[in-house]
């Protein structure tokens, strides 16, 4: 059976789970082709995922290959993508995740098979595909990515002068890359206080705040909430955990149903929390669109 070619698709369901960053190992800096036989590209680890993939994708698209040395097609696809990345210069970045040596990173991407390729822009999954693709199909896919983000990211293009580094922003990124969430949130908040429209700072403060809260909940938070369906705190904790587990639809449905059963201040609190969860995602995400519609129906 012929596998269909990759196509641009809506953002993948759920957010990339960053909770594992709180337990990053003290890893050495990964370089291109660090593993023996690895495809040429930046090797992604838990330690550099935030800076080299999510933050970098706010500047240029980042194409991530999830691969295994046990898969010949993984190596072939990696070589093909590396060649395209070299030909295109700074238009996009190529990174690799060895699913055998960094399984938690692979889990964050929700990978089901190798090779899998995920393209991210502005910190969000933009397109993905599984399996080997012919070179001409890969070329068309990369071109479609570049067209989709043209003029929407902050990265420099050919012929443009690179922007001068912002020391305050670099420090915030360094804190985040080191796993110091408290310091990173404070640094990003300072940037946001000075520039309320700063997109990276706004998103970082929101995401870090969520992770700091969500990773304190017990692992059985969903079972606790199911046993006490009208307990607001339990429902909030369960929804957070479901988001971390990338079960976004269940989290939204849990709180939407709670909106229907509550009134007054309790209803306002649930509505506020649900909107906060919507804001963790791209507004164009189909699950967010559906969630907002269901909330409106529950309210009116």
mmCIF file of C-alpha atoms in Angstrom:
data_model
loop_
_atom_site.group_PDB
_atom_site.id
_atom_site.type_symbol
_atom_site.label_atom_id
_atom_site.label_comp_id
_atom_site.label_asym_id
_atom_site.label_seq_id
_atom_site.Cartn_x
_atom_site.Cartn_y
_atom_site.Cartn_z
ATOM 1 C CA UNK A 1 0.000 0.000 0.000
ATOM 2 C CA UNK A 2 1.329 3.448 -0.888
ATOM 3 C CA UNK A 3 1.625 5.777 2.083
ATOM 4 C CA UNK A 4 0.052 9.191 1.443
ATOM 5 C CA UNK A 5 2.451 12.112 1.337
ATOM 6 C CA UNK A 6 2.733 14.573 4.215
ATOM 7 C CA UNK A 7 0.377 17.508 4.297
ATOM 8 C CA UNK A 8 -0.064 20.686 6.283
ATOM 9 C CA UNK A 9 -2.533 19.991 9.062
ATOM 10 C CA UNK A 10 -4.021 21.826 12.061
ATOM 11 C CA UNK A 11 -2.039 21.866 15.293
ATOM 12 C CA UNK A 12 -1.718 18.427 16.826
ATOM 13 C CA UNK A 13 -4.107 17.755 19.683
ATOM 14 C CA UNK A 14 -2.639 18.723 23.029
ATOM 15 C CA UNK A 15 0.410 20.672 24.064
ATOM 16 C CA UNK A 16 3.974 19.453 24.201
ATOM 17 C CA UNK A 17 4.378 18.206 27.778
ATOM 18 C CA UNK A 18 7.222 20.129 29.400
ATOM 19 C CA UNK A 19 6.775 18.754 32.910
ATOM 20 C CA UNK A 20 9.862 16.579 32.560
ATOM 21 C CA UNK A 21 11.985 19.711 32.346
ATOM 22 C CA UNK A 22 11.680 19.974 36.136
ATOM 23 C CA UNK A 23 13.814 16.843 36.405
ATOM 24 C CA UNK A 24 16.373 17.554 33.671
ATOM 25 C CA UNK A 25 19.650 15.651 33.970
ATOM 26 C CA UNK A 26 22.935 17.522 33.933
ATOM 27 C CA UNK A 27 23.657 16.827 30.287
ATOM 28 C CA UNK A 28 26.484 18.028 28.139
ATOM 29 C CA UNK A 29 25.644 20.350 25.292
ATOM 30 C CA UNK A 30 24.372 18.377 22.347
ATOM 31 C CA UNK A 31 25.930 19.041 19.003
ATOM 32 C CA UNK A 32 25.172 18.108 15.456
ATOM 33 C CA UNK A 33 25.435 14.410 14.855
ATOM 34 C CA UNK A 34 26.477 13.716 18.458
ATOM 35 C CA UNK A 35 25.367 10.079 18.412
ATOM 36 C CA UNK A 36 27.177 7.494 16.349
ATOM 37 C CA UNK A 37 25.331 7.036 13.070
ATOM 38 C CA UNK A 38 22.839 9.750 13.970
ATOM 39 C CA UNK A 39 21.304 11.931 11.257
ATOM 40 C CA UNK A 40 23.051 15.286 10.894
ATOM 41 C CA UNK A 41 21.080 17.806 12.915
ATOM 42 C CA UNK A 42 20.808 19.245 16.401
ATOM 43 C CA UNK A 43 20.291 16.379 18.851
ATOM 44 C CA UNK A 44 17.368 17.215 21.136
ATOM 45 C CA UNK A 45 17.508 16.330 24.834
ATOM 46 C CA UNK A 46 15.344 17.231 27.797
ATOM 47 C CA UNK A 47 17.902 19.892 28.653
ATOM 48 C CA UNK A 48 17.756 21.778 25.355
ATOM 49 C CA UNK A 49 14.200 21.076 24.189
ATOM 50 C CA UNK A 50 12.834 24.402 25.379
ATOM 51 C CA UNK A 51 15.576 26.640 23.979
ATOM 52 C CA UNK A 52 16.495 24.794 20.792
ATOM 53 C CA UNK A 53 13.056 23.649 19.671
ATOM 54 C CA UNK A 54 10.179 25.578 21.268
ATOM 55 C CA UNK A 55 11.848 28.979 21.611
ATOM 56 C CA UNK A 56 13.790 28.580 18.371
ATOM 57 C CA UNK A 57 10.516 27.868 16.544
ATOM 58 C CA UNK A 58 9.352 31.407 17.321
ATOM 59 C CA UNK A 59 12.121 32.564 14.967
ATOM 60 C CA UNK A 60 12.110 29.956 12.186
ATOM 61 C CA UNK A 61 10.262 26.659 11.644
ATOM 62 C CA UNK A 62 11.914 23.741 13.431
ATOM 63 C CA UNK A 63 11.612 20.323 11.791
ATOM 64 C CA UNK A 64 12.074 17.519 14.330
ATOM 65 C CA UNK A 65 12.843 13.967 13.226
ATOM 66 C CA UNK A 66 11.963 11.308 15.807
ATOM 67 C CA UNK A 67 14.103 8.359 14.833
ATOM 68 C CA UNK A 68 15.767 5.148 15.965
ATOM 69 C CA UNK A 69 19.095 3.642 14.892
ATOM 70 C CA UNK A 70 17.159 0.362 14.622
ATOM 71 C CA UNK A 71 15.234 1.815 11.663
ATOM 72 C CA UNK A 72 17.038 2.122 8.324
ATOM 73 C CA UNK A 73 14.312 4.401 6.986
ATOM 74 C CA UNK A 74 14.917 6.733 9.946
ATOM 75 C CA UNK A 75 18.545 7.199 8.935
ATOM 76 C CA UNK A 76 17.656 7.668 5.266
ATOM 77 C CA UNK A 77 15.000 10.239 6.075
ATOM 78 C CA UNK A 78 17.397 12.045 8.400
ATOM 79 C CA UNK A 79 20.028 12.277 5.676
ATOM 80 C CA UNK A 80 17.476 13.639 3.208
ATOM 81 C CA UNK A 81 16.209 16.279 5.636
ATOM 82 C CA UNK A 82 19.745 17.260 6.644
ATOM 83 C CA UNK A 83 20.620 17.829 3.002
ATOM 84 C CA UNK A 84 17.568 20.047 2.517
ATOM 85 C CA UNK A 85 18.387 21.987 5.694
ATOM 86 C CA UNK A 86 21.938 22.591 4.484
ATOM 87 C CA UNK A 87 20.669 23.772 1.110
ATOM 88 C CA UNK A 88 18.149 26.166 2.650
ATOM 89 C CA UNK A 89 20.570 27.811 5.066
ATOM 90 C CA UNK A 90 18.884 29.673 7.924
ATOM 91 C CA UNK A 91 15.319 29.447 6.613
ATOM 92 C CA UNK A 92 14.490 26.570 8.986
ATOM 93 C CA UNK A 93 16.181 24.432 11.614
ATOM 94 C CA UNK A 94 16.600 20.657 11.648
ATOM 95 C CA UNK A 95 16.642 18.711 14.924
ATOM 96 C CA UNK A 96 16.550 15.026 15.829
ATOM 97 C CA UNK A 97 15.213 12.978 18.734
ATOM 98 C CA UNK A 98 16.571 9.469 19.298
ATOM 99 C CA UNK A 99 13.529 7.696 20.734
ATOM 100 C CA UNK A 100 15.715 4.955 22.222
ATOM 101 C CA UNK A 101 17.970 7.239 24.274
ATOM 102 C CA UNK A 102 15.486 10.045 25.016
ATOM 103 C CA UNK A 103 12.139 8.255 25.384
ATOM 104 C CA UNK A 104 10.590 10.989 27.548
ATOM 105 C CA UNK A 105 11.158 13.583 24.851
ATOM 106 C CA UNK A 106 9.624 11.211 22.304
ATOM 107 C CA UNK A 107 6.639 10.797 24.621
ATOM 108 C CA UNK A 108 6.210 14.560 24.790
ATOM 109 C CA UNK A 109 5.724 14.575 21.032
ATOM 110 C CA UNK A 110 3.247 11.698 21.229
ATOM 111 C CA UNK A 111 5.220 9.657 18.701
ATOM 112 C CA UNK A 112 3.574 6.374 17.671
ATOM 113 C CA UNK A 113 6.071 5.114 15.096
ATOM 114 C CA UNK A 114 9.503 5.859 13.676
ATOM 115 C CA UNK A 115 10.421 7.713 11.696
ATOM 116 C CA UNK A 116 8.031 10.541 12.543
ATOM 117 C CA UNK A 117 8.599 14.149 11.548
ATOM 118 C CA UNK A 118 6.979 17.075 13.365
ATOM 119 C CA UNK A 119 7.326 20.688 12.252
ATOM 120 C CA UNK A 120 6.855 23.417 14.850
ATOM 121 C CA UNK A 121 6.341 27.155 14.474
ATOM 122 C CA UNK A 122 5.752 29.686 17.246
ATOM 123 C CA UNK A 123 6.065 26.869 19.785
ATOM 124 C CA UNK A 124 3.185 24.877 18.264
ATOM 125 C CA UNK A 125 3.059 21.756 16.079
ATOM 126 C CA UNK A 126 2.193 22.833 12.537
ATOM 127 C CA UNK A 127 2.491 19.670 10.471
ATOM 128 C CA UNK A 128 3.611 16.076 10.833
ATOM 129 C CA UNK A 129 3.987 12.799 8.964
ATOM 130 C CA UNK A 130 5.216 9.247 9.498
ATOM 131 C CA UNK A 131 7.479 7.144 7.337
ATOM 132 C CA UNK A 132 9.956 7.742 4.542
ATOM 133 C CA UNK A 133 9.059 10.207 1.796
ATOM 134 C CA UNK A 134 10.672 10.706 -1.617
ATOM 135 C CA UNK A 135 13.002 13.719 -1.896
ATOM 136 C CA UNK A 136 10.684 15.679 -4.182
ATOM 137 C CA UNK A 137 7.806 15.225 -1.717
ATOM 138 C CA UNK A 138 10.009 16.411 1.146
ATOM 139 C CA UNK A 139 11.018 19.452 -0.887
ATOM 140 C CA UNK A 140 7.347 20.350 -1.494
ATOM 141 C CA UNK A 141 6.545 19.794 2.189
ATOM 142 C CA UNK A 142 9.345 22.082 3.364
ATOM 143 C CA UNK A 143 8.305 24.735 0.844
ATOM 144 C CA UNK A 144 4.715 24.546 2.072
ATOM 145 C CA UNK A 145 5.939 25.022 5.654
ATOM 146 C CA UNK A 146 7.932 28.085 4.705
ATOM 147 C CA UNK A 147 4.970 29.525 2.814
ATOM 148 C CA UNK A 148 2.653 28.863 5.763
ATOM 149 C CA UNK A 149 4.798 30.889 8.172
ATOM 150 C CA UNK A 150 6.028 33.573 5.778
ATOM 151 C CA UNK A 151 6.096 36.902 7.611
ATOM 152 C CA UNK A 152 4.711 35.371 10.825
ATOM 153 C CA UNK A 153 7.922 34.515 12.707
ATOM 154 C CA UNK A 154 10.670 36.734 14.058
ATOM 155 C CA UNK A 155 13.620 34.907 12.492
ATOM 156 C CA UNK A 156 15.893 36.536 10.001
ATOM 157 C CA UNK A 157 15.752 35.658 6.347
ATOM 158 C CA UNK A 158 18.368 35.794 3.653
ATOM 159 C CA UNK A 159 19.740 39.251 3.118
ATOM 160 C CA UNK A 160 18.511 40.533 6.484
ATOM 161 C CA UNK A 161 20.735 41.726 9.288
ATOM 162 C CA UNK A 162 20.411 39.571 12.433
ATOM 163 C CA UNK A 163 18.690 41.271 15.321
ATOM 164 C CA UNK A 164 20.800 42.320 18.263
ATOM 165 C CA UNK A 165 20.410 39.926 21.175
ATOM 166 C CA UNK A 166 18.290 41.141 24.078
ATOM 167 C CA UNK A 167 20.289 40.387 27.265
ATOM 168 C CA UNK A 168 17.153 40.298 29.407
ATOM 169 C CA UNK A 169 15.476 37.829 27.073
ATOM 170 C CA UNK A 170 18.610 35.708 26.826
ATOM 171 C CA UNK A 171 18.789 35.550 30.627
ATOM 172 C CA UNK A 172 15.146 34.455 30.864
ATOM 173 C CA UNK A 173 15.790 31.713 28.295
ATOM 174 C CA UNK A 174 18.899 30.628 30.197
ATOM 175 C CA UNK A 175 16.924 30.251 33.426
ATOM 176 C CA UNK A 176 14.316 28.212 31.602
ATOM 177 C CA UNK A 177 16.899 26.015 29.913
ATOM 178 C CA UNK A 178 18.500 25.397 33.323
ATOM 179 C CA UNK A 179 15.155 24.240 34.712
ATOM 180 C CA UNK A 180 14.853 27.164 37.156
ATOM 181 C CA UNK A 181 11.161 27.833 36.606
ATOM 182 C CA UNK A 182 10.843 30.413 39.394
ATOM 183 C CA UNK A 183 13.684 32.547 38.071
ATOM 184 C CA UNK A 184 12.542 32.111 34.472
ATOM 185 C CA UNK A 185 9.011 33.191 35.285
ATOM 186 C CA UNK A 186 10.274 36.255 37.169
ATOM 187 C CA UNK A 187 12.581 37.205 34.304
ATOM 188 C CA UNK A 188 9.883 36.805 31.680
ATOM 189 C CA UNK A 189 7.420 38.716 33.878
ATOM 190 C CA UNK A 190 9.859 41.632 34.058
ATOM 191 C CA UNK A 191 9.997 41.686 30.263
ATOM 192 C CA UNK A 192 6.224 41.541 30.101
ATOM 193 C CA UNK A 193 5.848 44.385 32.594
ATOM 194 C CA UNK A 194 7.976 46.575 30.328
ATOM 195 C CA UNK A 195 6.313 45.367 27.125
ATOM 196 C CA UNK A 196 2.796 43.948 27.701
ATOM 197 C CA UNK A 197 2.623 42.823 24.050
ATOM 198 C CA UNK A 198 5.843 40.783 24.095
ATOM 199 C CA UNK A 199 4.649 37.504 22.555
ATOM 200 C CA UNK A 200 7.382 35.190 23.850
ATOM 201 C CA UNK A 201 7.241 36.563 27.403
ATOM 202 C CA UNK A 202 3.459 36.408 27.492
ATOM 203 C CA UNK A 203 3.405 32.790 26.349
ATOM 204 C CA UNK A 204 6.281 31.778 28.629
ATOM 205 C CA UNK A 205 4.697 33.261 31.759
ATOM 206 C CA UNK A 206 1.439 31.501 30.975
ATOM 207 C CA UNK A 207 3.030 28.135 30.223
ATOM 208 C CA UNK A 208 5.445 28.186 33.166
ATOM 209 C CA UNK A 209 2.666 29.156 35.554
ATOM 210 C CA UNK A 210 0.568 26.269 34.323
ATOM 211 C CA UNK A 211 3.434 23.776 34.619
ATOM 212 C CA UNK A 212 4.326 24.930 38.113
ATOM 213 C CA UNK A 213 0.747 24.395 39.202
ATOM 214 C CA UNK A 214 -0.050 21.259 37.219
ATOM 215 C CA UNK A 215 3.023 19.280 38.239
ATOM 216 C CA UNK A 216 2.129 19.593 41.936
ATOM 217 C CA UNK A 217 -1.083 17.592 41.580
ATOM 218 C CA UNK A 218 -1.219 13.921 42.612
ATOM 219 C CA UNK A 219 -1.046 11.365 39.814
ATOM 220 C CA UNK A 220 -4.508 10.078 40.740
ATOM 221 C CA UNK A 221 -6.079 13.540 40.453
ATOM 222 C CA UNK A 222 -8.476 12.357 37.745
ATOM 223 C CA UNK A 223 -9.766 9.489 39.896
ATOM 224 C CA UNK A 224 -10.193 11.845 42.855
ATOM 225 C CA UNK A 225 -12.237 14.270 40.754
ATOM 226 C CA UNK A 226 -14.347 11.485 39.261
ATOM 227 C CA UNK A 227 -15.234 10.370 42.790
ATOM 228 C CA UNK A 228 -16.250 13.921 43.786
ATOM 229 C CA UNK A 229 -17.652 15.478 40.582
ATOM 230 C CA UNK A 230 -18.802 18.708 42.259
ATOM 231 C CA UNK A 231 -15.519 19.470 44.035
ATOM 232 C CA UNK A 232 -14.105 22.481 42.164
ATOM 233 C CA UNK A 233 -10.530 22.101 43.388
ATOM 234 C CA UNK A 234 -10.491 18.427 42.479
ATOM 235 C CA UNK A 235 -11.903 19.194 39.031
ATOM 236 C CA UNK A 236 -9.300 21.911 38.439
ATOM 237 C CA UNK A 237 -6.487 19.535 39.403
ATOM 238 C CA UNK A 238 -7.864 16.752 37.207
ATOM 239 C CA UNK A 239 -8.163 19.087 34.207
ATOM 240 C CA UNK A 240 -4.543 20.174 34.663
ATOM 241 C CA UNK A 241 -3.364 16.583 34.759
ATOM 242 C CA UNK A 242 -5.414 15.724 31.672
ATOM 243 C CA UNK A 243 -3.762 18.617 29.831
ATOM 244 C CA UNK A 244 -0.339 17.289 30.852
ATOM 245 C CA UNK A 245 -1.382 13.874 29.551
ATOM 246 C CA UNK A 246 -2.471 15.549 26.281
ATOM 247 C CA UNK A 247 -6.100 14.569 26.824
ATOM 248 C CA UNK A 248 -7.208 18.105 26.037
ATOM 249 C CA UNK A 249 -10.761 17.268 25.040
ATOM 250 C CA UNK A 250 -11.393 15.497 28.365
ATOM 251 C CA UNK A 251 -10.046 18.468 30.337
ATOM 252 C CA UNK A 252 -12.255 20.940 28.480
ATOM 253 C CA UNK A 253 -15.313 18.678 28.767
ATOM 254 C CA UNK A 254 -14.789 18.174 32.508
ATOM 255 C CA UNK A 255 -14.872 21.905 33.246
ATOM 256 C CA UNK A 256 -17.602 22.670 30.714
ATOM 257 C CA UNK A 257 -19.865 20.116 32.395
ATOM 258 C CA UNK A 258 -19.021 21.694 35.736
ATOM 259 C CA UNK A 259 -20.078 25.100 34.383
ATOM 260 C CA UNK A 260 -23.503 23.605 33.638
ATOM 261 C CA UNK A 261 -23.872 22.324 37.217
ATOM 262 C CA UNK A 262 -22.709 25.425 39.080
ATOM 263 C CA UNK A 263 -23.951 28.962 39.644
ATOM 264 C CA UNK A 264 -22.775 32.279 41.044
ATOM 265 C CA UNK A 265 -19.150 32.622 42.129
ATOM 266 C CA UNK A 266 -18.441 28.925 41.587
ATOM 267 C CA UNK A 267 -19.572 29.156 37.981
ATOM 268 C CA UNK A 268 -17.424 32.225 37.426
ATOM 269 C CA UNK A 269 -14.389 30.444 38.886
ATOM 270 C CA UNK A 270 -14.846 27.425 36.629
ATOM 271 C CA UNK A 271 -15.368 29.613 33.568
ATOM 272 C CA UNK A 272 -12.225 31.601 34.385
ATOM 273 C CA UNK A 273 -10.111 28.466 34.793
ATOM 274 C CA UNK A 274 -11.427 27.014 31.534
ATOM 275 C CA UNK A 275 -10.535 30.176 29.624
ATOM 276 C CA UNK A 276 -7.047 30.047 31.158
ATOM 277 C CA UNK A 277 -6.655 26.531 29.760
ATOM 278 C CA UNK A 278 -7.876 27.669 26.331
ATOM 279 C CA UNK A 279 -5.154 30.328 26.359
ATOM 280 C CA UNK A 280 -2.434 27.675 26.623
ATOM 281 C CA UNK A 281 -3.143 26.738 23.008
ATOM 282 C CA UNK A 282 -3.283 28.334 19.596
ATOM 283 C CA UNK A 283 -6.702 30.020 19.239
ATOM 284 C CA UNK A 284 -7.048 28.290 15.859
ATOM 285 C CA UNK A 285 -6.659 24.806 17.400
ATOM 286 C CA UNK A 286 -9.865 22.895 16.523
ATOM 287 C CA UNK A 287 -10.202 21.620 20.100
ATOM 288 C CA UNK A 288 -10.007 25.171 21.438
ATOM 289 C CA UNK A 289 -12.598 26.357 18.931
ATOM 290 C CA UNK A 290 -14.894 23.490 19.917
ATOM 291 C CA UNK A 291 -14.212 24.092 23.604
ATOM 292 C CA UNK A 292 -15.133 27.774 23.377
ATOM 293 C CA UNK A 293 -18.297 26.910 21.498
ATOM 294 C CA UNK A 294 -19.284 24.319 24.104
ATOM 295 C CA UNK A 295 -18.587 26.808 26.901
ATOM 296 C CA UNK A 296 -20.806 29.397 25.222
ATOM 297 C CA UNK A 297 -23.589 26.828 24.951
ATOM 298 C CA UNK A 298 -23.162 25.905 28.612
ATOM 299 C CA UNK A 299 -23.380 29.545 29.679
ATOM 300 C CA UNK A 300 -26.309 30.545 27.512
#
